[in-house]
CSV table of C-alpha atoms in Angstrom, one decimal:
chain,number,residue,atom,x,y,z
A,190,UNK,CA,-11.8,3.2,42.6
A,191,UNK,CA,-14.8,2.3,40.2
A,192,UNK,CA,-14.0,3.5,36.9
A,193,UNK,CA,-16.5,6.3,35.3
A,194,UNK,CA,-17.8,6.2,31.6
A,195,UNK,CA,-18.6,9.9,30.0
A,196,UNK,CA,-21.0,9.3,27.2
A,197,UNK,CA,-22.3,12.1,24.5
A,198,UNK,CA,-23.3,12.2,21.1
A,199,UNK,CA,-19.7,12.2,20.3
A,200,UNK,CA,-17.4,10.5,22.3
A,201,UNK,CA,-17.2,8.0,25.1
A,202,UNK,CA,-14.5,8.3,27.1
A,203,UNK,CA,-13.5,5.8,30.1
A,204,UNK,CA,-11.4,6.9,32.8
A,205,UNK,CA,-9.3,4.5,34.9
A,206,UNK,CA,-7.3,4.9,38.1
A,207,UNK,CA,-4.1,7.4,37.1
A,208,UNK,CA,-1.8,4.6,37.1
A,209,UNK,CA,-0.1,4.6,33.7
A,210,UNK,CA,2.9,3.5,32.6
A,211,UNK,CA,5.1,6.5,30.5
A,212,UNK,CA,6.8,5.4,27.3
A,213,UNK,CA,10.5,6.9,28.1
A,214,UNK,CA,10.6,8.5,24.8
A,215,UNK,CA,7.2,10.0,25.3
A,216,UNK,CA,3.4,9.0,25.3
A,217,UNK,CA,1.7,6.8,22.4
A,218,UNK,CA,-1.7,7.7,21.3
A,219,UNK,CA,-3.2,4.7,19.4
A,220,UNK,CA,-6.1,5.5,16.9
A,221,UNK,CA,-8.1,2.3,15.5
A,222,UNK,CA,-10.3,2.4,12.7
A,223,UNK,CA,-13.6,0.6,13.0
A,224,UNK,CA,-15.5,2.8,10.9
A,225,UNK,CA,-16.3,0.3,7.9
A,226,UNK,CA,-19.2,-1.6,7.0
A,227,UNK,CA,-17.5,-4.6,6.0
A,228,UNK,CA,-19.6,-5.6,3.2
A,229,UNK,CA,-17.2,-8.2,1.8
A,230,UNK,CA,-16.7,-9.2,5.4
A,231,UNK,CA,-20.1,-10.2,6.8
A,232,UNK,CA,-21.1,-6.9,8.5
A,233,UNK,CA,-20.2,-3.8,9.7
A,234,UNK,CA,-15.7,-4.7,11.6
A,235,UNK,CA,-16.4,-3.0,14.4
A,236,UNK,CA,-19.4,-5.5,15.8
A,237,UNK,CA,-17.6,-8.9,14.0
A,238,UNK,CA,-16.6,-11.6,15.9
A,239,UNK,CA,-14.5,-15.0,15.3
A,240,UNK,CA,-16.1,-18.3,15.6
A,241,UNK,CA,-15.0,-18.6,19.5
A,242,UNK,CA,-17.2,-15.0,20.1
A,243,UNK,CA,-14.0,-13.0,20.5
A,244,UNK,CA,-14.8,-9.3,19.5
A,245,UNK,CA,-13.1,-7.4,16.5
A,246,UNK,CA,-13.1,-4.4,18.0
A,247,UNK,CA,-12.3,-5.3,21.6
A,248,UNK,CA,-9.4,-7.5,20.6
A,249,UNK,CA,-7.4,-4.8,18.6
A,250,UNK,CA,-8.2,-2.1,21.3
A,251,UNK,CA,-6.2,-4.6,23.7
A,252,UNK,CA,-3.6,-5.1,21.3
A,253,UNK,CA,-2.9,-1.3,21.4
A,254,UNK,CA,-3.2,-0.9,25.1
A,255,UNK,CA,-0.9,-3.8,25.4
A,256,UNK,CA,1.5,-2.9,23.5
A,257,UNK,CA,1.8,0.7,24.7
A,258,UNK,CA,-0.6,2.8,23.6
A,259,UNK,CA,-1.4,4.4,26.9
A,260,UNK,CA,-5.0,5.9,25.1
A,261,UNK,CA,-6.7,4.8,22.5
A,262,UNK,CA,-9.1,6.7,20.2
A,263,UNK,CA,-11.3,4.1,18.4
A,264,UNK,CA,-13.3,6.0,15.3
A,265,UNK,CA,-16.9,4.2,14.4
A,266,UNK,CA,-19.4,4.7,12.1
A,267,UNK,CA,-21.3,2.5,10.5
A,268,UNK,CA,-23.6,1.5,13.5
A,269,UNK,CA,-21.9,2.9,15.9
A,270,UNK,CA,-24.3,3.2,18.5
A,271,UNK,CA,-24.2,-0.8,18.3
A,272,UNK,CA,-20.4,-0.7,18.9
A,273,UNK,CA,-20.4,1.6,21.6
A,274,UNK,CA,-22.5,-0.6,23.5
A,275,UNK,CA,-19.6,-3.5,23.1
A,276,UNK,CA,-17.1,-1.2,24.8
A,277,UNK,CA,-19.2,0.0,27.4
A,278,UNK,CA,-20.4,-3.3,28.2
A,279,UNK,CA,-16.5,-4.8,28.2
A,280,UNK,CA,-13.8,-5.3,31.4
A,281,UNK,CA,-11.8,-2.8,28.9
A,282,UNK,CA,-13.3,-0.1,30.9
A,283,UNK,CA,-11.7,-1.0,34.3
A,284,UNK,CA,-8.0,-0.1,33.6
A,285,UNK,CA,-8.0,1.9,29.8
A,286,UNK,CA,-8.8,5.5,28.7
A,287,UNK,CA,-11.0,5.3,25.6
A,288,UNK,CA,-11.7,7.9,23.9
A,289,UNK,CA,-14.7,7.1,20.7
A,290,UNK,CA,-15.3,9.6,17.8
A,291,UNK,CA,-17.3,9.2,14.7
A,292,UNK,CA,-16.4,9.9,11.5
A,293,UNK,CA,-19.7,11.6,9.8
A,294,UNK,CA,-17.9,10.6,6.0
A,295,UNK,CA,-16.9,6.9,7.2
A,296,UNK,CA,-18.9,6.2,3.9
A,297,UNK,CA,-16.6,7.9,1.6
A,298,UNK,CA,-13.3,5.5,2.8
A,299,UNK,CA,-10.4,5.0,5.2
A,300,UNK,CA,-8.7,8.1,4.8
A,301,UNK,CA,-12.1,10.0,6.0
A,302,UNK,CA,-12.1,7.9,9.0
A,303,UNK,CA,-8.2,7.9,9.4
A,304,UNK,CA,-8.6,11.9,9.4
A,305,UNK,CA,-11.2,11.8,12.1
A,306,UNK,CA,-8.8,9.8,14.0
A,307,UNK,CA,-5.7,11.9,14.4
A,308,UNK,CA,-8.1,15.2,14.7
A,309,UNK,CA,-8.9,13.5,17.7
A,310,UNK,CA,-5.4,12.6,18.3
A,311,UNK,CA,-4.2,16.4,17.8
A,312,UNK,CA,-5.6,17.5,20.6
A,313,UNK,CA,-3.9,15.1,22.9
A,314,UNK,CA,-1.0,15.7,24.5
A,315,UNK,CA,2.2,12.8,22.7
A,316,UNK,CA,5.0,12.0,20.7
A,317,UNK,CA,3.3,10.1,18.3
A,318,UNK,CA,0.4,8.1,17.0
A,319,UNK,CA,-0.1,5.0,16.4
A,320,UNK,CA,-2.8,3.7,13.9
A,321,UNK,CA,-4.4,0.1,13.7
A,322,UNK,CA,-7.0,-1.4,11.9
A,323,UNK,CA,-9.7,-3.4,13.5
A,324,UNK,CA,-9.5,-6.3,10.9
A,325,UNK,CA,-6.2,-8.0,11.5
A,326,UNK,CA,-6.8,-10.8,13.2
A,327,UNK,CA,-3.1,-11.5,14.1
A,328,UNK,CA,-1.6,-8.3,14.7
A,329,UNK,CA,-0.7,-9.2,18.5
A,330,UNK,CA,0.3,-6.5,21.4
A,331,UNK,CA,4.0,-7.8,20.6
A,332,UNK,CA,3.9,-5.9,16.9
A,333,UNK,CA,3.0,-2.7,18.0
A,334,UNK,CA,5.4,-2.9,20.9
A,335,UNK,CA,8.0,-3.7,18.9
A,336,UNK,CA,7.1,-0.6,16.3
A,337,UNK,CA,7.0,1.3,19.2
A,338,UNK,CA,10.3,0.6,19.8
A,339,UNK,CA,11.9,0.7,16.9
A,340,UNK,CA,10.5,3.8,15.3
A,341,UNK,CA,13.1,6.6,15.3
A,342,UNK,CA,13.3,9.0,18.3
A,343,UNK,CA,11.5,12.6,18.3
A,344,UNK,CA,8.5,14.0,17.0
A,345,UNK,CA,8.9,14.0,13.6
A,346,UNK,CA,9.3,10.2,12.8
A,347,UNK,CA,7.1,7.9,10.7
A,348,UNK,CA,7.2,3.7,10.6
A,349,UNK,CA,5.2,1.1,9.9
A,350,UNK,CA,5.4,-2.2,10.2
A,351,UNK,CA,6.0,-4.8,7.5
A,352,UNK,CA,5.6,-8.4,6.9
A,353,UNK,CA,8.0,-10.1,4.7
A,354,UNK,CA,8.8,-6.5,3.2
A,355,UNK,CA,5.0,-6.0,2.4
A,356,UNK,CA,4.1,-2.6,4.2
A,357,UNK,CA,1.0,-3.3,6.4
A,358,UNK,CA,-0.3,-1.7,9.8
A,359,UNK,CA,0.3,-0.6,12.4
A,360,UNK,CA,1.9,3.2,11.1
A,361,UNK,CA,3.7,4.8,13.7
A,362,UNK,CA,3.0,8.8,12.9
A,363,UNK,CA,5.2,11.5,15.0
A,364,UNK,CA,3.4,14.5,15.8
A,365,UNK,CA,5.4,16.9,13.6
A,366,UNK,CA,3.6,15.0,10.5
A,367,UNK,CA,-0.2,15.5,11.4
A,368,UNK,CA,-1.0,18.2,10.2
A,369,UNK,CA,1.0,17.3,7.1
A,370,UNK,CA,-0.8,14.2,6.7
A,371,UNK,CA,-5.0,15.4,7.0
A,372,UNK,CA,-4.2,17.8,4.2
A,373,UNK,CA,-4.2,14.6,2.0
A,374,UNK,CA,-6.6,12.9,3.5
A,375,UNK,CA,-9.8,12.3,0.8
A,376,UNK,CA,-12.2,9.8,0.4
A,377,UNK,CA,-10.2,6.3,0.4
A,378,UNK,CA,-7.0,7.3,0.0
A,379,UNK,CA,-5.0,6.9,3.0
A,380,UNK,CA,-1.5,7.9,4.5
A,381,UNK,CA,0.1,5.4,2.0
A,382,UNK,CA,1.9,7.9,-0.5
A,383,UNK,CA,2.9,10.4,2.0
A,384,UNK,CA,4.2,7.5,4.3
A,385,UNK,CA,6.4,6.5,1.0
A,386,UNK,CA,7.1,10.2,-0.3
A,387,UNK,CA,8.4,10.8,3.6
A,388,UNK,CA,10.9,7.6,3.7
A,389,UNK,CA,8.9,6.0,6.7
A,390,UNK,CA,10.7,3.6,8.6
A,391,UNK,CA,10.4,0.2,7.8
A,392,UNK,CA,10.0,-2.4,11.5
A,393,UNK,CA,10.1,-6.1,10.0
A,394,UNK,CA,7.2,-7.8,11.9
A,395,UNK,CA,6.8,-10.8,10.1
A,396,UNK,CA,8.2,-13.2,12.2
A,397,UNK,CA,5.2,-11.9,13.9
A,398,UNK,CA,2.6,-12.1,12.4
A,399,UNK,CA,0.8,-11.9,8.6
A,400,UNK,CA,-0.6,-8.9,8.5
A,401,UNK,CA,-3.0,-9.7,6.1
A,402,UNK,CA,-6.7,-8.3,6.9
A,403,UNK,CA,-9.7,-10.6,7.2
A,404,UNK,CA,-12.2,-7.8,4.8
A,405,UNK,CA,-13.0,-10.9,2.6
């Protein structure tokens, strides 16, 4: 069955065949962030490409999916319009739920975007989110499915992957902790401090990979 693409001022959302496959610990939401401009990267992360034409934004939404995010809210902004036209143009429509938001403040830094992201990710049902940024280049499915794993049980756990000890992304975030986390959510300032305050989880990743973005 053909799969059918919703789209509205909001949010584009692509529905696949109901075949999913269940995390037995309970269902993964993955939020990326692909709201920047990227001014010290060339243009705005969410319409970059490498050399070969492989897409930013496609890439890391396959990363998720592949890794076990069974949906995955993508937050835009700077020309999003643009960006939605990637996704609705990709194969990524044939077999993944995406849901697309966009963050009105994008301007004013991650953590405005990041909170746009898991108010989107509230209202689905989960365990846990997962959060990934749209400019790490070598953050493969194999990270976040090894995060995934290796977080700690229940609702209320927090991890994040690290690279040689260096904390990095993806941040798994259990449900108990949303809430907890948007009320310190301003401007630029992300989930870092609460992640550290809350004694997140540390998942060793970099036999994996770097880590290290590509906003240069």
């Amino acid at each position: 069955m053909a799969s059918t693409i919703m789209m509205s001022n909001t949010t584009t959302a692509v529905r696949p065949q109901p075949e999913v496959k269940a995390q037995a610990s309970g269902r993964i939401v993955g939020v990326l962030l692909a709201a920047g401009a990227g001014r010290r990267a060339g243009g705005p992360k969410a319409l970059r490409v490498d050399p070969d034409g492989t897409s930013w934004l496609l890439r890391s939404i396959a990363v998720l999916r592949d890794g076990g995010c069974e949906e995955v809210i993508v937050v835009l902004g700077c020309q999003a319009a643009r960006a939605r036209e990637v996704l609705v143009k990709s194969t990524l429509v044939e077999d993944l739920v995406i849901n697309v938001v966009e963050a009105q403040d994008w301007e004013r830094g991650m953590g405005s975007s990041l909170r746009s992201g898991l108010l989107a990710a509230r209202s689905v049902s989960g365990r846990a989110v997962l959060v990934h940024l749209v400019d790490l280049p070598d953050v493969t499915a194999e990270v976040v499915r090894r995060l995934i794993q290796h977080a700690p049980p229940g609702t209320a756990s927090l991890a994040r992957a690290t690279y040689g000890g260096r904390p990095g992304h993806p941040v798994f975030i259990g449900r108990d902790h949303l809430e907890s986390i948007m009320v310190g959510l301003t401007g630029d300032s992300g989930a870092r401090d609460y992640l550290a305050q809350h004694g997140a989880h540390s998942v060793e990743c970099g036999d994996l990979a770097s880590g290290q973005d590509h906003d240069t």
